[in-house]
């Protein structure tokens, strides 16, 4: 397996108007000359919006289009994407060569449909997105991929690794013996992203072809979507200094959410709504404290001077439990590293750094400390939508596989996994 060059890094170009989109697409036509423009689609669907991008290897750029806002149904999503696709095809005279879309929810085994878990229920049942319902202008049949959102985040990290920039976006929270490594190495990497919920995924690379580098397009990486955010939260030992405080908190949340018939899941506390629950717990005895803040407001109040103690305690437990979930994943699959993904890792960096000793102590607090002390815990350092990058990475690889441009078992596995 010969060494190959790093993948070309796609550069972002923000599009804010219809005129800007037309101008960018016409520049693609000029670059292509007398050949059809080959481009691909990457879309990340959130609970109320969709982030849409178009990429091409012609110019090495991807167009970040204005978000589709107030999208709360599959029907509306498909209609608005069809309108966009018609506008693009009208200019380029050709449909996309491949497409990838990421949504919250577990895809079916054949990856042809997914119940979207952060959309409102329709007639008491989840709304289901089917690949065949998406416009063929942006999602050509047989060359389009449906991903879980955390799968997309994992592929986004793989894309950064593929072009040699993963260490530009993620840095270790504290040093270990191997934390100076560049790029992903052989082993398992957990990926956790706290947002509307708590997403958990796994990047794994246990075997590679003889003579291949672990960095670059020949590494045999695979992605596994997990549901680690729905693990139940274990408490600390009776002699732990935080036992009384934490037990009271977890018991309150269990009573509030489940009538004490079950302990809480990580996502009940480590999510946007979870942070609000933590804040409401710590402020429950203060009638003057506002009770319905946003997650962003709570985070800001925790870092302001003078700080809001209720917000500060909420943020501290939010991050402690995030690290506890990461620790459990590390032990379960013997992770080489953990990625804490999401823009809130960037915006809340000051809080994390201020409380790093406590968070590191939480991560290393295990009956087998030797199993976790060498795990590299990476935190995101620059604003980045890893889901979007992941959809672009997969869509681009679909085209390259069609052309036979990429060897390596990773790409063969990806293609056979998606299109079997």
PDB file of N, CA, C and O in Angstrom, residues 231-284:
ATOM      1  N   UNK A 231     -26.766   6.177  28.751  1.00  0.00           N
ATOM      2  CA  UNK A 231     -26.315   5.389  29.900  1.00  0.00           C
ATOM      3  C   UNK A 231     -26.817   6.053  31.184  1.00  0.00           C
ATOM      4  O   UNK A 231     -26.912   7.274  31.268  1.00  0.00           O
ATOM      5  N   UNK A 232     -27.106   5.248  32.182  1.00  0.00           N
ATOM      6  CA  UNK A 232     -27.491   5.828  33.465  1.00  0.00           C
ATOM      7  C   UNK A 232     -26.251   6.284  34.229  1.00  0.00           C
ATOM      8  O   UNK A 232     -25.165   5.725  34.070  1.00  0.00           O
ATOM      9  N   UNK A 233     -26.437   7.300  35.062  1.00  0.00           N
ATOM     10  CA  UNK A 233     -25.318   7.946  35.751  1.00  0.00           C
ATOM     11  C   UNK A 233     -25.027   7.236  37.073  1.00  0.00           C
ATOM     12  O   UNK A 233     -25.901   7.159  37.944  1.00  0.00           O
ATOM     13  N   UNK A 234     -23.810   6.715  37.251  1.00  0.00           N
ATOM     14  CA  UNK A 234     -23.443   6.123  38.539  1.00  0.00           C
ATOM     15  C   UNK A 234     -23.075   7.218  39.536  1.00  0.00           C
ATOM     16  O   UNK A 234     -22.527   8.254  39.163  1.00  0.00           O
ATOM     17  N   UNK A 235     -23.386   6.984  40.781  1.00  0.00           N
ATOM     18  CA  UNK A 235     -23.008   7.942  41.816  1.00  0.00           C
ATOM     19  C   UNK A 235     -21.603   7.683  42.330  1.00  0.00           C
ATOM     20  O   UNK A 235     -20.949   6.719  41.935  1.00  0.00           O
ATOM     21  N   UNK A 236     -21.137   8.551  43.218  1.00  0.00           N
ATOM     22  CA  UNK A 236     -19.814   8.384  43.817  1.00  0.00           C
ATOM     23  C   UNK A 236     -19.926   7.564  45.097  1.00  0.00           C
ATOM     24  O   UNK A 236     -21.026   7.358  45.628  1.00  0.00           O
ATOM     25  N   UNK A 237     -18.790   7.062  45.586  1.00  0.00           N
ATOM     26  CA  UNK A 237     -18.772   6.255  46.795  1.00  0.00           C
ATOM     27  C   UNK A 237     -19.189   7.031  48.029  1.00  0.00           C
ATOM     28  O   UNK A 237     -19.090   8.267  48.077  1.00  0.00           O
ATOM     29  N   UNK A 238     -19.654   6.317  49.045  1.00  0.00           N
ATOM     30  CA  UNK A 238     -20.181   6.961  50.248  1.00  0.00           C
ATOM     31  C   UNK A 238     -19.134   7.826  50.945  1.00  0.00           C
ATOM     32  O   UNK A 238     -19.475   8.833  51.584  1.00  0.00           O
ATOM     33  N   UNK A 239     -17.860   7.471  50.825  1.00  0.00           N
ATOM     34  CA  UNK A 239     -16.806   8.248  51.482  1.00  0.00           C
ATOM     35  C   UNK A 239     -16.235   9.345  50.590  1.00  0.00           C
ATOM     36  O   UNK A 239     -15.311  10.064  50.991  1.00  0.00           O
ATOM     37  N   UNK A 240     -16.766   9.484  49.397  1.00  0.00           N
ATOM     38  CA  UNK A 240     -16.309  10.539  48.482  1.00  0.00           C
ATOM     39  C   UNK A 240     -16.703  11.898  49.053  1.00  0.00           C
ATOM     40  O   UNK A 240     -17.805  12.057  49.595  1.00  0.00           O
ATOM     41  N   UNK A 241     -15.827  12.910  48.958  1.00  0.00           N
ATOM     42  CA  UNK A 241     -16.149  14.218  49.539  1.00  0.00           C
ATOM     43  C   UNK A 241     -17.392  14.881  48.941  1.00  0.00           C
ATOM     44  O   UNK A 241     -18.001  15.743  49.583  1.00  0.00           O
ATOM     45  N   UNK A 242     -17.791  14.486  47.738  1.00  0.00           N
ATOM     46  CA  UNK A 242     -18.973  15.073  47.108  1.00  0.00           C
ATOM     47  C   UNK A 242     -20.207  14.177  47.234  1.00  0.00           C
ATOM     48  O   UNK A 242     -21.241  14.463  46.617  1.00  0.00           O
ATOM     49  N   UNK A 243     -20.117  13.116  48.039  1.00  0.00           N
ATOM     50  CA  UNK A 243     -21.202  12.141  48.086  1.00  0.00           C
ATOM     51  C   UNK A 243     -22.536  12.773  48.474  1.00  0.00           C
ATOM     52  O   UNK A 243     -23.557  12.591  47.798  1.00  0.00           O
ATOM     53  N   UNK A 244     -22.562  13.514  49.551  1.00  0.00           N
ATOM     54  CA  UNK A 244     -23.820  14.078  50.040  1.00  0.00           C
ATOM     55  C   UNK A 244     -24.401  15.077  49.036  1.00  0.00           C
ATOM     56  O   UNK A 244     -25.604  15.035  48.716  1.00  0.00           O
ATOM     57  N   UNK A 245     -23.548  15.965  48.538  1.00  0.00           N
ATOM     58  CA  UNK A 245     -23.997  16.997  47.594  1.00  0.00           C
ATOM     59  C   UNK A 245     -24.518  16.360  46.299  1.00  0.00           C
ATOM     60  O   UNK A 245     -25.598  16.712  45.811  1.00  0.00           O
ATOM     61  N   UNK A 246     -23.760  15.420  45.759  1.00  0.00           N
ATOM     62  CA  UNK A 246     -24.141  14.826  44.479  1.00  0.00           C
ATOM     63  C   UNK A 246     -25.358  13.923  44.619  1.00  0.00           C
ATOM     64  O   UNK A 246     -26.236  13.913  43.740  1.00  0.00           O
ATOM     65  N   UNK A 247     -25.439  13.178  45.700  1.00  0.00           N
ATOM     66  CA  UNK A 247     -26.587  12.300  45.908  1.00  0.00           C
ATOM     67  C   UNK A 247     -27.880  13.103  45.976  1.00  0.00           C
ATOM     68  O   UNK A 247     -28.908  12.707  45.407  1.00  0.00           O
ATOM     69  N   UNK A 248     -27.835  14.242  46.654  1.00  0.00           N
ATOM     70  CA  UNK A 248     -29.023  15.102  46.741  1.00  0.00           C
ATOM     71  C   UNK A 248     -29.428  15.592  45.344  1.00  0.00           C
ATOM     72  O   UNK A 248     -30.618  15.625  45.005  1.00  0.00           O
ATOM     73  N   UNK A 249     -28.448  15.972  44.545  1.00  0.00           N
ATOM     74  CA  UNK A 249     -28.723  16.456  43.192  1.00  0.00           C
ATOM     75  C   UNK A 249     -29.326  15.353  42.324  1.00  0.00           C
ATOM     76  O   UNK A 249     -30.379  15.543  41.683  1.00  0.00           O
ATOM     77  N   UNK A 250     -28.676  14.196  42.271  1.00  0.00           N
ATOM     78  CA  UNK A 250     -29.140  13.113  41.412  1.00  0.00           C
ATOM     79  C   UNK A 250     -30.504  12.582  41.865  1.00  0.00           C
ATOM     80  O   UNK A 250     -31.347  12.216  41.034  1.00  0.00           O
ATOM     81  N   UNK A 251     -30.740  12.563  43.181  1.00  0.00           N
ATOM     82  CA  UNK A 251     -32.038  12.120  43.692  1.00  0.00           C
ATOM     83  C   UNK A 251     -33.135  13.096  43.286  1.00  0.00           C
ATOM     84  O   UNK A 251     -34.236  12.691  42.890  1.00  0.00           O
ATOM     85  N   UNK A 252     -32.833  14.388  43.344  1.00  0.00           N
ATOM     86  CA  UNK A 252     -33.803  15.412  42.938  1.00  0.00           C
ATOM     87  C   UNK A 252     -34.161  15.261  41.466  1.00  0.00           C
ATOM     88  O   UNK A 252     -35.354  15.293  41.104  1.00  0.00           O
ATOM     89  N   UNK A 253     -33.159  15.079  40.612  1.00  0.00           N
ATOM     90  CA  UNK A 253     -33.425  14.936  39.189  1.00  0.00           C
ATOM     91  C   UNK A 253     -34.196  13.650  38.899  1.00  0.00           C
ATOM     92  O   UNK A 253     -35.107  13.637  38.062  1.00  0.00           O
ATOM     93  N   UNK A 254     -33.867  12.566  39.586  1.00  0.00           N
ATOM     94  CA  UNK A 254     -34.584  11.308  39.418  1.00  0.00           C
ATOM     95  C   UNK A 254     -36.049  11.457  39.818  1.00  0.00           C
ATOM     96  O   UNK A 254     -36.957  10.970  39.128  1.00  0.00           O
ATOM     97  N   UNK A 255     -36.278  12.161  40.914  1.00  0.00           N
ATOM     98  CA  UNK A 255     -37.654  12.378  41.384  1.00  0.00           C
ATOM     99  C   UNK A 255     -38.423  13.252  40.411  1.00  0.00           C
ATOM    100  O   UNK A 255     -39.595  12.981  40.094  1.00  0.00           O
ATOM    101  N   UNK A 256     -37.771  14.311  39.934  1.00  0.00           N
ATOM    102  CA  UNK A 256     -38.430  15.243  39.029  1.00  0.00           C
ATOM    103  C   UNK A 256     -38.771  14.591  37.692  1.00  0.00           C
ATOM    104  O   UNK A 256     -39.862  14.796  37.148  1.00  0.00           O
ATOM    105  N   UNK A 257     -37.842  13.807  37.145  1.00  0.00           N
ATOM    106  CA  UNK A 257     -38.014  13.251  35.803  1.00  0.00           C
ATOM    107  C   UNK A 257     -38.703  11.897  35.790  1.00  0.00           C
ATOM    108  O   UNK A 257     -39.454  11.588  34.854  1.00  0.00           O
ATOM    109  N   UNK A 258     -38.440  11.062  36.799  1.00  0.00           N
ATOM    110  CA  UNK A 258     -38.907   9.674  36.743  1.00  0.00           C
ATOM    111  C   UNK A 258     -39.651   9.229  37.999  1.00  0.00           C
ATOM    112  O   UNK A 258     -39.919   8.035  38.153  1.00  0.00           O
ATOM    113  N   UNK A 259     -39.987  10.170  38.869  1.00  0.00           N
ATOM    114  CA  UNK A 259     -40.663   9.787  40.104  1.00  0.00           C
ATOM    115  C   UNK A 259     -39.852   8.819  40.933  1.00  0.00           C
ATOM    116  O   UNK A 259     -40.406   7.994  41.663  1.00  0.00           O
ATOM    117  N   UNK A 260     -38.525   8.905  40.811  1.00  0.00           N
ATOM    118  CA  UNK A 260     -37.569   8.037  41.515  1.00  0.00           C
ATOM    119  C   UNK A 260     -37.733   6.557  41.156  1.00  0.00           C
ATOM    120  O   UNK A 260     -37.260   5.687  41.888  1.00  0.00           O
ATOM    121  N   UNK A 261     -38.358   6.270  40.018  1.00  0.00           N
ATOM    122  CA  UNK A 261     -38.423   4.872  39.576  1.00  0.00           C
ATOM    123  C   UNK A 261     -37.174   4.461  38.827  1.00  0.00           C
ATOM    124  O   UNK A 261     -36.952   3.278  38.583  1.00  0.00           O
ATOM    125  N   UNK A 262     -36.338   5.440  38.428  1.00  0.00           N
ATOM    126  CA  UNK A 262     -35.099   5.156  37.717  1.00  0.00           C
ATOM    127  C   UNK A 262     -34.089   6.239  38.033  1.00  0.00           C
ATOM    128  O   UNK A 262     -34.456   7.381  38.358  1.00  0.00           O
ATOM    129  N   UNK A 263     -32.820   5.877  37.931  1.00  0.00           N
ATOM    130  CA  UNK A 263     -31.779   6.901  38.020  1.00  0.00           C
ATOM    131  C   UNK A 263     -31.733   7.644  36.688  1.00  0.00           C
ATOM    132  O   UNK A 263     -32.299   7.197  35.689  1.00  0.00           O
ATOM    133  N   UNK A 264     -31.061   8.783  36.652  1.00  0.00           N
ATOM    134  CA  UNK A 264     -31.080   9.602  35.448  1.00  0.00           C
ATOM    135  C   UNK A 264     -30.070   9.111  34.413  1.00  0.00           C
ATOM    136  O   UNK A 264     -29.125   8.387  34.732  1.00  0.00           O
ATOM    137  N   UNK A 265     -30.315   9.494  33.155  1.00  0.00           N
ATOM    138  CA  UNK A 265     -29.350   9.296  32.085  1.00  0.00           C
ATOM    139  C   UNK A 265     -28.398  10.487  32.052  1.00  0.00           C
ATOM    140  O   UNK A 265     -28.727  11.574  32.537  1.00  0.00           O
ATOM    141  N   UNK A 266     -27.238  10.295  31.405  1.00  0.00           N
ATOM    142  CA  UNK A 266     -26.315  11.414  31.259  1.00  0.00           C
ATOM    143  C   UNK A 266     -26.974  12.576  30.524  1.00  0.00           C
ATOM    144  O   UNK A 266     -26.806  13.742  30.893  1.00  0.00           O
ATOM    145  N   UNK A 267     -27.743  12.275  29.488  1.00  0.00           N
ATOM    146  CA  UNK A 267     -28.345  13.334  28.689  1.00  0.00           C
ATOM    147  C   UNK A 267     -29.331  14.180  29.496  1.00  0.00           C
ATOM    148  O   UNK A 267     -29.614  15.325  29.135  1.00  0.00           O
ATOM    149  N   UNK A 268     -29.855  13.634  30.591  1.00  0.00           N
ATOM    150  CA  UNK A 268     -30.773  14.400  31.436  1.00  0.00           C
ATOM    151  C   UNK A 268     -30.086  15.591  32.077  1.00  0.00           C
ATOM    152  O   UNK A 268     -30.746  16.564  32.469  1.00  0.00           O
ATOM    153  N   UNK A 269     -28.756  15.528  32.204  1.00  0.00           N
ATOM    154  CA  UNK A 269     -27.998  16.623  32.808  1.00  0.00           C
ATOM    155  C   UNK A 269     -27.016  17.257  31.837  1.00  0.00           C
ATOM    156  O   UNK A 269     -26.754  18.459  31.898  1.00  0.00           O
ATOM    157  N   UNK A 270     -26.465  16.445  30.927  1.00  0.00           N
ATOM    158  CA  UNK A 270     -25.435  16.945  30.006  1.00  0.00           C
ATOM    159  C   UNK A 270     -26.086  17.196  28.640  1.00  0.00           C
ATOM    160  O   UNK A 270     -25.985  16.395  27.714  1.00  0.00           O
ATOM    161  N   UNK A 271     -26.779  18.311  28.556  1.00  0.00           N
ATOM    162  CA  UNK A 271     -27.473  18.751  27.340  1.00  0.00           C
ATOM    163  C   UNK A 271     -27.951  20.170  27.616  1.00  0.00           C
ATOM    164  O   UNK A 271     -27.808  20.670  28.740  1.00  0.00           O
ATOM    165  N   UNK A 272     -28.507  20.803  26.599  1.00  0.00           N
ATOM    166  CA  UNK A 272     -29.005  22.154  26.815  1.00  0.00           C
ATOM    167  C   UNK A 272     -30.083  22.194  27.880  1.00  0.00           C
ATOM    168  O   UNK A 272     -30.022  22.988  28.829  1.00  0.00           O
ATOM    169  N   UNK A 273     -31.066  21.302  27.768  1.00  0.00           N
ATOM    170  CA  UNK A 273     -32.133  21.272  28.768  1.00  0.00           C
ATOM    171  C   UNK A 273     -31.614  20.737  30.101  1.00  0.00           C
ATOM    172  O   UNK A 273     -32.118  21.106  31.168  1.00  0.00           O
ATOM    173  N   UNK A 274     -30.583  19.886  30.023  1.00  0.00           N
ATOM    174  CA  UNK A 274     -29.993  19.367  31.253  1.00  0.00           C
ATOM    175  C   UNK A 274     -29.301  20.452  32.055  1.00  0.00           C
ATOM    176  O   UNK A 274     -29.388  20.481  33.298  1.00  0.00           O
ATOM    177  N   UNK A 275     -28.610  21.360  31.374  1.00  0.00           N
ATOM    178  CA  UNK A 275     -27.948  22.467  32.069  1.00  0.00           C
ATOM    179  C   UNK A 275     -28.981  23.336  32.775  1.00  0.00           C
ATOM    180  O   UNK A 275     -28.751  23.800  33.899  1.00  0.00           O
ATOM    181  N   UNK A 276     -30.130  23.559  32.128  1.00  0.00           N
ATOM    182  CA  UNK A 276     -31.193  24.329  32.770  1.00  0.00           C
ATOM    183  C   UNK A 276     -31.708  23.599  34.006  1.00  0.00           C
ATOM    184  O   UNK A 276     -31.957  24.229  35.052  1.00  0.00           O
ATOM    185  N   UNK A 277     -31.862  22.280  33.927  1.00  0.00           N
ATOM    186  CA  UNK A 277     -32.304  21.515  35.101  1.00  0.00           C
ATOM    187  C   UNK A 277     -31.318  21.654  36.257  1.00  0.00           C
ATOM    188  O   UNK A 277     -31.708  21.798  37.426  1.00  0.00           O
ATOM    189  N   UNK A 278     -30.024  21.605  35.955  1.00  0.00           N
ATOM    190  CA  UNK A 278     -29.006  21.747  36.998  1.00  0.00           C
ATOM    191  C   UNK A 278     -29.095  23.139  37.629  1.00  0.00           C
ATOM    192  O   UNK A 278     -29.033  23.286  38.856  1.00  0.00           O
ATOM    193  N   UNK A 279     -29.232  24.145  36.780  1.00  0.00           N
ATOM    194  CA  UNK A 279     -29.355  25.517  37.290  1.00  0.00           C
ATOM    195  C   UNK A 279     -30.599  25.661  38.171  1.00  0.00           C
ATOM    196  O   UNK A 279     -30.550  26.266  39.254  1.00  0.00           O
ATOM    197  N   UNK A 280     -31.718  25.107  37.711  1.00  0.00           N
ATOM    198  CA  UNK A 280     -32.952  25.216  38.487  1.00  0.00           C
ATOM    199  C   UNK A 280     -32.824  24.501  39.824  1.00  0.00           C
ATOM    200  O   UNK A 280     -33.395  24.943  40.829  1.00  0.00           O
ATOM    201  N   UNK A 281     -32.071  23.415  39.870  1.00  0.00           N
ATOM    202  CA  UNK A 281     -31.849  22.725  41.145  1.00  0.00           C
ATOM    203  C   UNK A 281     -31.068  23.616  42.111  1.00  0.00           C
ATOM    204  O   UNK A 281     -31.470  23.780  43.276  1.00  0.00           O
ATOM    205  N   UNK A 282     -29.978  24.179  41.650  1.00  0.00           N
ATOM    206  CA  UNK A 282     -29.149  24.974  42.547  1.00  0.00           C
ATOM    207  C   UNK A 282     -29.812  26.296  42.947  1.00  0.00           C
ATOM    208  O   UNK A 282     -29.472  26.869  43.986  1.00  0.00           O
ATOM    209  N   UNK A 283     -30.752  26.775  42.159  1.00  0.00           N
ATOM    210  CA  UNK A 283     -31.409  28.049  42.472  1.00  0.00           C
ATOM    211  C   UNK A 283     -32.803  27.855  43.059  1.00  0.00           C
ATOM    212  O   UNK A 283     -33.520  28.843  43.283  1.00  0.00           O
ATOM    213  N   UNK A 284     -33.213  26.625  43.353  1.00  0.00           N
ATOM    214  CA  UNK A 284     -34.599  26.337  43.726  1.00  0.00           C
ATOM    215  C   UNK A 284     -35.032  27.017  45.020  1.00  0.00           C
ATOM    216  O   UNK A 284     -36.232  27.279  45.216  1.00  0.00           O
TER     217      UNK A 284
END
